Each structure stands twice: as structure tokens, then as C-alpha cells.
Short mmCIF file of C-alpha atoms and ligand atoms in Angstrom, two decimals:
data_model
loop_
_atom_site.label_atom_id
_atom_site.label_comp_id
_atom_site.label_asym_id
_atom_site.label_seq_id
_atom_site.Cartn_x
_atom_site.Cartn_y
_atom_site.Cartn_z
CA UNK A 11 0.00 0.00 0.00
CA UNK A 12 1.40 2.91 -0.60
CA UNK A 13 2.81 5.64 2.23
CA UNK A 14 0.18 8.49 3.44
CA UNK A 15 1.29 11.53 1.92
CA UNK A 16 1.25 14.15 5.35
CA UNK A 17 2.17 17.92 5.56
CA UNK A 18 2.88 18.28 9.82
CA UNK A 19 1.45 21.91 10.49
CA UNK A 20 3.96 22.40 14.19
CA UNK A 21 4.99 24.48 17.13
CA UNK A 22 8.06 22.52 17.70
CA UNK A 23 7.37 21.40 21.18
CA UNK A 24 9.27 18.51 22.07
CA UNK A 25 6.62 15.98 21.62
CA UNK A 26 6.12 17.71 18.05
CA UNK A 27 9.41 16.95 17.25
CA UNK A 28 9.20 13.44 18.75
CA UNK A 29 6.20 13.39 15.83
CA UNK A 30 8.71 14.20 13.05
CA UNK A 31 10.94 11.46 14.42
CA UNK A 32 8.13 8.64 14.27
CA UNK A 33 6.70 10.07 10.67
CA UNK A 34 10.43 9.83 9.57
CA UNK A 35 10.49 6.10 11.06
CA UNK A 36 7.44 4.77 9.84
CA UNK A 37 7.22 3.13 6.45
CA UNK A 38 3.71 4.32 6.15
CA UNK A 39 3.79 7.54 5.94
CA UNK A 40 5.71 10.03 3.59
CA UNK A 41 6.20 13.48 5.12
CA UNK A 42 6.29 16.03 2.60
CA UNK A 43 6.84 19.47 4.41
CA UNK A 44 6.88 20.71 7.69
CA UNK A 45 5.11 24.19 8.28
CA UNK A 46 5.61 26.07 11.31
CA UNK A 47 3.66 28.13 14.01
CA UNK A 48 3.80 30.03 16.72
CA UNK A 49 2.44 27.77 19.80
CA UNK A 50 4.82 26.12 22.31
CA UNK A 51 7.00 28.82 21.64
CA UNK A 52 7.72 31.66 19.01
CA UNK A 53 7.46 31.25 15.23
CA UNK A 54 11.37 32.02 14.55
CA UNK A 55 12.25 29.15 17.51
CA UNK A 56 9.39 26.90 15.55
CA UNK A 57 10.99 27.62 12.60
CA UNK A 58 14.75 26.69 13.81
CA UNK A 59 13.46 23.75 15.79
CA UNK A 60 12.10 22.01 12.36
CA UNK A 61 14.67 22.75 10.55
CA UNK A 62 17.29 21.21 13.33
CA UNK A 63 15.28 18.37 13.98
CA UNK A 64 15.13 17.24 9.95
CA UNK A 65 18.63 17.95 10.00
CA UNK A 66 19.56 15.53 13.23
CA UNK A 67 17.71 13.15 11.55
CA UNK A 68 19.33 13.43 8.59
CA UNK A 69 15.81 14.37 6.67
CA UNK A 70 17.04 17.95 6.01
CA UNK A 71 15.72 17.26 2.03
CA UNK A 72 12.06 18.24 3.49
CA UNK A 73 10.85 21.40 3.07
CA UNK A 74 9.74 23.75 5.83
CA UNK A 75 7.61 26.85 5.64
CA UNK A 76 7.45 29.42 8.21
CA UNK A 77 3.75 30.51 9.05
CA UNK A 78 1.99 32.68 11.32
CA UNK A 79 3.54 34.93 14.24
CA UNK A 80 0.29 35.06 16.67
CA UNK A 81 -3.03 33.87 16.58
CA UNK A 82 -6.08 34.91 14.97
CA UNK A 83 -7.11 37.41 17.85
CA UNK A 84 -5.64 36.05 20.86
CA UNK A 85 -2.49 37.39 21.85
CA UNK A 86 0.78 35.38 21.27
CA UNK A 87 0.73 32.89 24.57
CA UNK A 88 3.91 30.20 24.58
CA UNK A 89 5.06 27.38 27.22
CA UNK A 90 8.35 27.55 27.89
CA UNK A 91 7.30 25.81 31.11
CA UNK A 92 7.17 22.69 29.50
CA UNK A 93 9.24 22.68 26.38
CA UNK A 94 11.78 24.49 27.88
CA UNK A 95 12.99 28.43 26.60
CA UNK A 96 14.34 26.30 23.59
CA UNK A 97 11.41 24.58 22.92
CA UNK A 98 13.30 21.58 22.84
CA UNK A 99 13.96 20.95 26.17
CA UNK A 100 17.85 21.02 27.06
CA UNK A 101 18.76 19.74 23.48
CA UNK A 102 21.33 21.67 22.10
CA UNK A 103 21.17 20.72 18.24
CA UNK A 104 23.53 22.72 16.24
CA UNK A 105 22.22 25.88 14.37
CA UNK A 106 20.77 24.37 11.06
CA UNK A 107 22.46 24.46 7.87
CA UNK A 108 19.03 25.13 5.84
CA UNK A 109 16.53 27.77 5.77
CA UNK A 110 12.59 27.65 5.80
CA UNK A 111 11.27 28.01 2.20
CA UNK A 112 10.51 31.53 0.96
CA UNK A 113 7.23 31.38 0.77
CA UNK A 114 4.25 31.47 3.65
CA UNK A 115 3.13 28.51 5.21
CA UNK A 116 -0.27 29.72 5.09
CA UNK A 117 0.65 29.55 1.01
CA UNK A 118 2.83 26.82 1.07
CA UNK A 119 -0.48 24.77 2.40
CA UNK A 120 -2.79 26.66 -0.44
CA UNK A 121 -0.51 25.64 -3.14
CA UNK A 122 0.81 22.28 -2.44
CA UNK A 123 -3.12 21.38 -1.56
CA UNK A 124 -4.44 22.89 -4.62
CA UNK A 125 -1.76 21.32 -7.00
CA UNK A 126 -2.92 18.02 -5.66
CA UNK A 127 -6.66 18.12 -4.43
CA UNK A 128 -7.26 15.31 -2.20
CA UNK A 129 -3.98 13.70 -2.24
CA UNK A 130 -3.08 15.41 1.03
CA UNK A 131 -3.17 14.85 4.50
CA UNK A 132 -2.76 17.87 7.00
CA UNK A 133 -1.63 17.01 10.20
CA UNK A 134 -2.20 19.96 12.20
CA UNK A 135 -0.03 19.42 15.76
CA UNK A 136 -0.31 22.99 17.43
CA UNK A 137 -2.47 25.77 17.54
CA UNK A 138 -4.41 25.95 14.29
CA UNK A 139 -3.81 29.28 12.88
CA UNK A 140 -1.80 28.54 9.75
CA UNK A 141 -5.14 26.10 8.86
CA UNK A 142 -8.03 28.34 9.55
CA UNK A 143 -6.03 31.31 7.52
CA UNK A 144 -5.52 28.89 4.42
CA UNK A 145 -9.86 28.36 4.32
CA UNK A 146 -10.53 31.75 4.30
CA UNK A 147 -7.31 32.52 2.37
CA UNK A 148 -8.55 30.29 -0.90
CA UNK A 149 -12.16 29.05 -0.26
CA UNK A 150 -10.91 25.73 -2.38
CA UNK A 151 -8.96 24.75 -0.11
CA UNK A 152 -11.20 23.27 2.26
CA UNK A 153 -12.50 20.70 -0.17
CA UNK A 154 -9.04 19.73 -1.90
CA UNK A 155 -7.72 18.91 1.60
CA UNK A 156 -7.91 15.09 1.91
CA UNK A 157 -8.12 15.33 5.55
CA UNK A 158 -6.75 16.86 8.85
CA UNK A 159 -5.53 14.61 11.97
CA UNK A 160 -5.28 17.19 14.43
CA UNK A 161 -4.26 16.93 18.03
CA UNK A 162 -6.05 19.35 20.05
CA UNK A 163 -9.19 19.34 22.87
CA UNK A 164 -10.10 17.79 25.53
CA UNK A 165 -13.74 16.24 25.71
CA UNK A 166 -14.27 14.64 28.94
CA UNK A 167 -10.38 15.09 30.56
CA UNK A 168 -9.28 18.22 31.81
CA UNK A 169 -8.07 20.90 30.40
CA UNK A 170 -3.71 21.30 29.93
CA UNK A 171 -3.79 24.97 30.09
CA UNK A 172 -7.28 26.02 32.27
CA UNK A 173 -9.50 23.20 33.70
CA UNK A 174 -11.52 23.82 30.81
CA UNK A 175 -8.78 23.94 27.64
CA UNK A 176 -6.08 22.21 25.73
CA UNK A 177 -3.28 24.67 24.52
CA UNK A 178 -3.65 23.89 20.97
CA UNK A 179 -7.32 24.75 21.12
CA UNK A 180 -6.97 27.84 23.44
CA UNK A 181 -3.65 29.83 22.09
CA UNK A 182 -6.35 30.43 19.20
CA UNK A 183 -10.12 28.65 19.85
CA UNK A 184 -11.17 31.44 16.58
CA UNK A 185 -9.28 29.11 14.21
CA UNK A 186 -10.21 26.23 15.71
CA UNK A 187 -13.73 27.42 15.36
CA UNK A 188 -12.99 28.31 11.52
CA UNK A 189 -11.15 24.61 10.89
CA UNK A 190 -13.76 22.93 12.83
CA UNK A 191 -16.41 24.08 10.90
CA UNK A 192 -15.32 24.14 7.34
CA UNK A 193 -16.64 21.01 6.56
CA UNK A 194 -13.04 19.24 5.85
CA UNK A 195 -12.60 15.80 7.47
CA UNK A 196 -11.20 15.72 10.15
CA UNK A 197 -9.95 13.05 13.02
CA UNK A 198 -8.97 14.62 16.40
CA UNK A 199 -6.45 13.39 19.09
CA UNK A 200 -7.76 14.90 21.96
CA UNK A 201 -6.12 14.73 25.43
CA UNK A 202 -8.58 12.15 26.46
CA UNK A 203 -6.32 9.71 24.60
CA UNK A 204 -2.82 11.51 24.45
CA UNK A 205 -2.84 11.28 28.68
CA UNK A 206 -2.77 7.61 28.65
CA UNK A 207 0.18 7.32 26.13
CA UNK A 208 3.21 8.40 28.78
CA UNK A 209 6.82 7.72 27.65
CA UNK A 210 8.85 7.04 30.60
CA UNK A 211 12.37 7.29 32.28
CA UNK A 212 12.72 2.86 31.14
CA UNK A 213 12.17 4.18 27.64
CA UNK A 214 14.54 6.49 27.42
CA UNK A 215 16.85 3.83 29.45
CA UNK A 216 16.63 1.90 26.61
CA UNK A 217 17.02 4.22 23.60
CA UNK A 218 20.28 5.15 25.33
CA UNK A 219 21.94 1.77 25.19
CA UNK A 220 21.92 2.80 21.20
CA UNK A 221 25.06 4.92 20.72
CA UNK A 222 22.99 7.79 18.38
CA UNK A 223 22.06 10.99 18.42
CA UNK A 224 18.65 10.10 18.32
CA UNK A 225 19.07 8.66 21.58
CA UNK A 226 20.97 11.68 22.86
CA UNK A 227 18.49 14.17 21.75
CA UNK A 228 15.21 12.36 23.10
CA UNK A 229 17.08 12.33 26.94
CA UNK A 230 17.94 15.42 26.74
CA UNK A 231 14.43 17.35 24.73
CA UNK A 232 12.33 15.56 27.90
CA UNK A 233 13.98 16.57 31.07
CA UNK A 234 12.69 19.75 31.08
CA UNK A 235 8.98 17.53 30.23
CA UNK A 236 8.95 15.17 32.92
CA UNK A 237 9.85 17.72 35.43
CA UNK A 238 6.39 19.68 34.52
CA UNK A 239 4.73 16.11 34.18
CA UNK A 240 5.49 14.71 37.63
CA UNK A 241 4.51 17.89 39.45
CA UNK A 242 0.77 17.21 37.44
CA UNK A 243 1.19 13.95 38.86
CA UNK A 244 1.88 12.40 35.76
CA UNK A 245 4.21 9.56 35.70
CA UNK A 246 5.45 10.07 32.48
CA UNK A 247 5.34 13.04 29.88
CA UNK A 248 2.34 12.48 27.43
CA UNK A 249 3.41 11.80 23.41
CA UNK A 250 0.61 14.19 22.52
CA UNK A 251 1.33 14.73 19.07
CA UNK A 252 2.91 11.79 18.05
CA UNK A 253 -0.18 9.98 18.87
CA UNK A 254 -1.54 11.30 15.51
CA UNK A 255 0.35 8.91 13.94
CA UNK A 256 -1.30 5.98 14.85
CA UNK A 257 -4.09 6.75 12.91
CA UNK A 258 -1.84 5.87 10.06
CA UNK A 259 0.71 3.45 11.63
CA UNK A 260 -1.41 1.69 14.03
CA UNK A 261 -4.87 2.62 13.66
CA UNK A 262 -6.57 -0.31 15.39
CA UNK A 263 -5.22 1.44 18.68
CA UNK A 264 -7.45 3.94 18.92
CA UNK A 265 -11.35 3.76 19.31
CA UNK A 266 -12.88 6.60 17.69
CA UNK A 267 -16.33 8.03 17.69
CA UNK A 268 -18.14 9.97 15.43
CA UNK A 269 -19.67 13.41 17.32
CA UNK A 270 -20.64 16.83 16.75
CA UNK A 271 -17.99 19.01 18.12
CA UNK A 272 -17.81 22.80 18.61
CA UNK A 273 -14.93 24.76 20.89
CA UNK A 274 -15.98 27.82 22.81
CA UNK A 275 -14.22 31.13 21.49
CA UNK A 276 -15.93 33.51 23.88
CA UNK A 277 -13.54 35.23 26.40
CA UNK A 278 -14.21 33.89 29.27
CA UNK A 279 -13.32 30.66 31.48
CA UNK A 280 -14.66 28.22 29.34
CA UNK A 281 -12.34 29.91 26.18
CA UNK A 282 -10.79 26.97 24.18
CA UNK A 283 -12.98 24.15 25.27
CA UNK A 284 -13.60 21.75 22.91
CA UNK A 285 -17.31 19.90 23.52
CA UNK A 286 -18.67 17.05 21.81
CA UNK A 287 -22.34 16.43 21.42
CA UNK A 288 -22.73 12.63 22.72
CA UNK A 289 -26.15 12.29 22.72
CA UNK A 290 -26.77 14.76 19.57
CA UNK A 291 -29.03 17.02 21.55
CA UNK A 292 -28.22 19.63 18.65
CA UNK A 293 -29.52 17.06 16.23
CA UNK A 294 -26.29 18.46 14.04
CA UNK A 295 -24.81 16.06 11.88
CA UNK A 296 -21.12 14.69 13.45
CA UNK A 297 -18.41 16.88 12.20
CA UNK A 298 -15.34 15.01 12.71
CA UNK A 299 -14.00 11.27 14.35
CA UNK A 300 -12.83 11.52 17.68
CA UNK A 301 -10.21 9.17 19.55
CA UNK A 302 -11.85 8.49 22.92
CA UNK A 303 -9.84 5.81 23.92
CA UNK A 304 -6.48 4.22 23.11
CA UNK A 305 -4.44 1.28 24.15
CA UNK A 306 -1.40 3.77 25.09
CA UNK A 307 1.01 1.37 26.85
CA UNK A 308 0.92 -0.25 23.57
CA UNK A 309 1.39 2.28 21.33
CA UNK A 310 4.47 3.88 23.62
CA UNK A 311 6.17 0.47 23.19
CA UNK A 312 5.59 1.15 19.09
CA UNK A 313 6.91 4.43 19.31
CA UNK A 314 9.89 3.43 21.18
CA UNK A 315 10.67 0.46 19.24
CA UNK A 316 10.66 2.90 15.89
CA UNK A 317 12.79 5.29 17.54
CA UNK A 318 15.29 1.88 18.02
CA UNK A 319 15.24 1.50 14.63
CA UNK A 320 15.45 5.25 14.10
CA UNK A 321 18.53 5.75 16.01
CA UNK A 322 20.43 2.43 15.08
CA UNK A 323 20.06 3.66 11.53
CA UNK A 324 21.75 7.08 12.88
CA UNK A 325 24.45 6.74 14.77
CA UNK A 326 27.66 8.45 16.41
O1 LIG B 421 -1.77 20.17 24.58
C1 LIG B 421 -0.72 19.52 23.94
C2 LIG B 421 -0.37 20.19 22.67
O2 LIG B 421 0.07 21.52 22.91
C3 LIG B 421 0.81 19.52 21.94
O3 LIG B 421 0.67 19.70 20.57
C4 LIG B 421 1.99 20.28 22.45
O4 LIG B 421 3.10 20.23 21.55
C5 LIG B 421 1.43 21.68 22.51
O5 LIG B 421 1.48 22.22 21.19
CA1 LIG B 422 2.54 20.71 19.32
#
């Protein structure tokens, strides 16, 4: 069968770039580009983060686009808290040799989409500016889109950033609004199932008995991540975005359902959550698929076992 052609829309974020690594790993899936946000932390560290991680793992052939600077309305709101100033945790990756394309991710996405109508898979793992600006940008877009895996929300867990929100959805809930509603199909990875997929201090035990700099650069891009995990009483930091992956590489780990979902973009406490109608008391049709449950412990022993491969293929 052949690979799912995927464009990774990222704020590069340390489990973003933990993403990249399994996308690169996995025979199933053929990443095109990389386009870049502002999210965990600013566009121009996005920016430098994808480019350093593609060139670490030696994929420095794929294209990345710079995008947007802050959100729709919202002012620009980061996390260094958890990704570190870098965004990267205490990784020091070299400066990288490459620079983003010259053009706009916002028409980097418009382009590459349009050239190819519904040969494309968006894979939108941070805030979703960059999307929602493409759909009002070129109102083809929405339909030549083949579909979006996005990891954002929270439906019945908590919220990452309020009690309410997850930080994808609430550094801009207007273009989640837009994206959500624009009729393109979409599959969301919400934290419901990211929180049970925790990669642990064993894991990274064992990556490091591989002499690589994949190795190196996973210990070092999570210390700064399981310090902010244990004090949520976590007992391991959550592979949020790589999780959208196993809709390609392992699907029959997730169980999704089919709901109505809207986010709340008002400014007030609920700002940013997402809600799904369960019992369709709207009576609206379902508007995207929506991973409820996963078997994590399973797919954290996939992910590490690709990052074995990963970083026996790269090493010194
Ligand atoms: O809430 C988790 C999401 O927010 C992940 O995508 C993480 O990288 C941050 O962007
Ligand atoms: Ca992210």
C-alpha cells in the first residue's frame, strides 16, 4: 500500500518533534513538508526547531515553511514551562544548515493542496492558525484537503492549560472554530487519549543503550517535560502529538467516535474548550471522528521500538 502523503502543520514542542521522528520512522507515511507556528513557543524558535530536527535526523531534504507569528485574535501565549525556553527541552542541536522556504506557510499549504486536491493529509499538531487562515485565504482549499488529523481538545479530561482547555485549542479557539467548521474531514487526538500514552524514564533507558544521536536528543528534549509532568502527577510526559500517527501506523489502537464538536471562542473561562455532542441534543450532523480511547502502553512500546530502529540507523 502505498505511504500516506502528510504535511505536519507544528509548534516545535518537544513531543512535536518526537512526531517528526516517528513520521520519519514509519514506512507508512511520507512526510512532505513541515510548516511552522507560533504555539509552544515563538514562530522564529518553531521555525529553527524544524529545521534542526530534519537535519539531526538526517531528513534535512524536506521542506519547511514558516507561518503565522500570533493567533487569529488572541495574543501570542507560549510554554516555555514545559518545552523548555528552547522549545526543545535542554537539546542543544547545532544551528541548522538550511533555511525555511521563501514562501508562507499559510501559502505553502494553499498551493501544495491545490496542485494536488485530495492527495493530502494535514496534520495539524499545534495551535491551528496557519489552517483556519488557508480556508478563508482560498475558499478551495477546504474541499481539496484530503483530511486533517489534528491533536487538540479535551472532551471529557481536563483541560492542559485552564481546567476547561487544551493549549492547541486555546492559544487560538477562533481558528479552531474556523477549521472545525469548514466542513473538511477531520480526526482529532484529543487529550482524552494523548494522557494515557506516557513515555517514561525505562524508555529512554533503553534508547540510550543505542550509541545515536537520536538517543541523545530524546534524553535530553524531555527533562525539562517530565519535570512539569510529575509535578501534574503524571508519571510520564504524554506523546501528545505523536499519537496522531497511529491513525496511520497503528490505527486499530485507537477507538474513535463519530460526534458533533464545537470549541468555545468567547472570552471567558470556558475559552478553548472543545465539547462534543454525545447524545446529539443539537440534532447536528457529526463533524469530525474523535479518539476516545487508546491502548497507550501499547502504542508507547511502538513508538519506542521505531525510535530503536530510528537511532540504530543514525548513529555516532
Ligand atoms: O496540549 C498539547 C499540545 O500543545 C501539543 O501539541 C503540544 O506540543 C502543545 O502544542
Ligand atoms: Ca505541538
Amino acid at each position: 500500500m502505498n505511504p500516506k502523503r502528510i504535511i505536519i502543520d507544528t509548534d516545535p514542542g518537544v513531543d512535536d518533534a518526537f512526531a517528526f521522528l516517528l513520521a520519519l520512522a514509519s514506512p507508512e507515511v511520507q512526510l512532505e513538508a513541515l510548516t511552522t507556528t507560533q504555539g509552544n513557543v515563538s514562530l522564529e524558535k518553531a521555525t529553527r526547531n524544524a529545521l534542526s530536527v530534519l537535519e539531526l535526523a538526517r531528513a534535512n531534504h524536506i521542506p519547511v515553511a514558516a507561518g503565522s507569528v500570533v493567533p487569529l485574535v488572541q495574543p501570542l501565549y507560549t510554554s516555555a514551562d514545559v518545552h523548555g525556553a528552547s522549545g526543545i527541552g535542554n537539546s542543544n542541536l547545532p544551528e541548522p544548515t538550511t533555511k525555511p522556504l521563501g514562501v508562507h506557510a499559510v501559502d505553502y499549504l494553499i498551493e501544495r493542496v491545490l496542485a494536488e486536491p485530495g492527495e493530502l493529509s494535514i496534520f495539524p499538531i499545534g495551535p491551528l492558525t496557519n489552517i483556519a487562515m488557508a480556508i478563508r485565504k482560498e475558499p478551495k482549499f477546504a474541499k481539496a484537503v484530503k483530511e486533517l488529523v489534528i491533536m487538540g481538545g479535551a472532551i471529557n479530561e481536563n483541560g492542559n492549560v485552564t481546567p476547561l482547555a487544551e493549549f492547541n485549542i486555546f492559544v487560538d479557539p477562533h481558528a479552531a472554530h474556523i477549521v472545525f467548521h469548514a466542513g473538511i474531514p477531520i480526526t482529532l487526538i484529543p487529550l482524552d487519549a494523548t494522557h494515557k500514552c506516557l513515555l517514561k524514564p525505562e524508555h529512554v533507558d533503553r534508547l540510550m543503550k543505542i550509541d545515536s544521536p537520536i538517543s541523545r536528543f530524546i534524553q535530553e528534549a524531555v527533562e525539562v517535560y517530565f519535570k512539569f509532568s510529575y509535578e501534574r502527577g503524571f508519571t510520564g510526559c504524554a506523546l501528545h502529538d505523536p499519537l496522531t500517527l497511529a491513525t496511520v501506523i497503528a490505527p486499530g489502537l485507537l477507538t474513535l467516535k463519530e460526534y458533533y464538536v464545537d470549541v468555545d471562542h468567547s472570552p471567558g473561562v470556558a475559552m478553548g474548550k472543545t465539547f462534543a455532542d454525545i447524545f446529539n441534543v443539537t440534532k447536528k450532523p457529526a463533524n469530525m471522528k474523535v479518539a476516545m480511547e487508546v491502548r497507550g502502553d501499547d502504542f508507547i512500546e511502538l513508538f519506542v521500538q521505531r525510535m530503536e530502529t530510528l537511532a540504530r540507523r543514525i548513529t555516532g
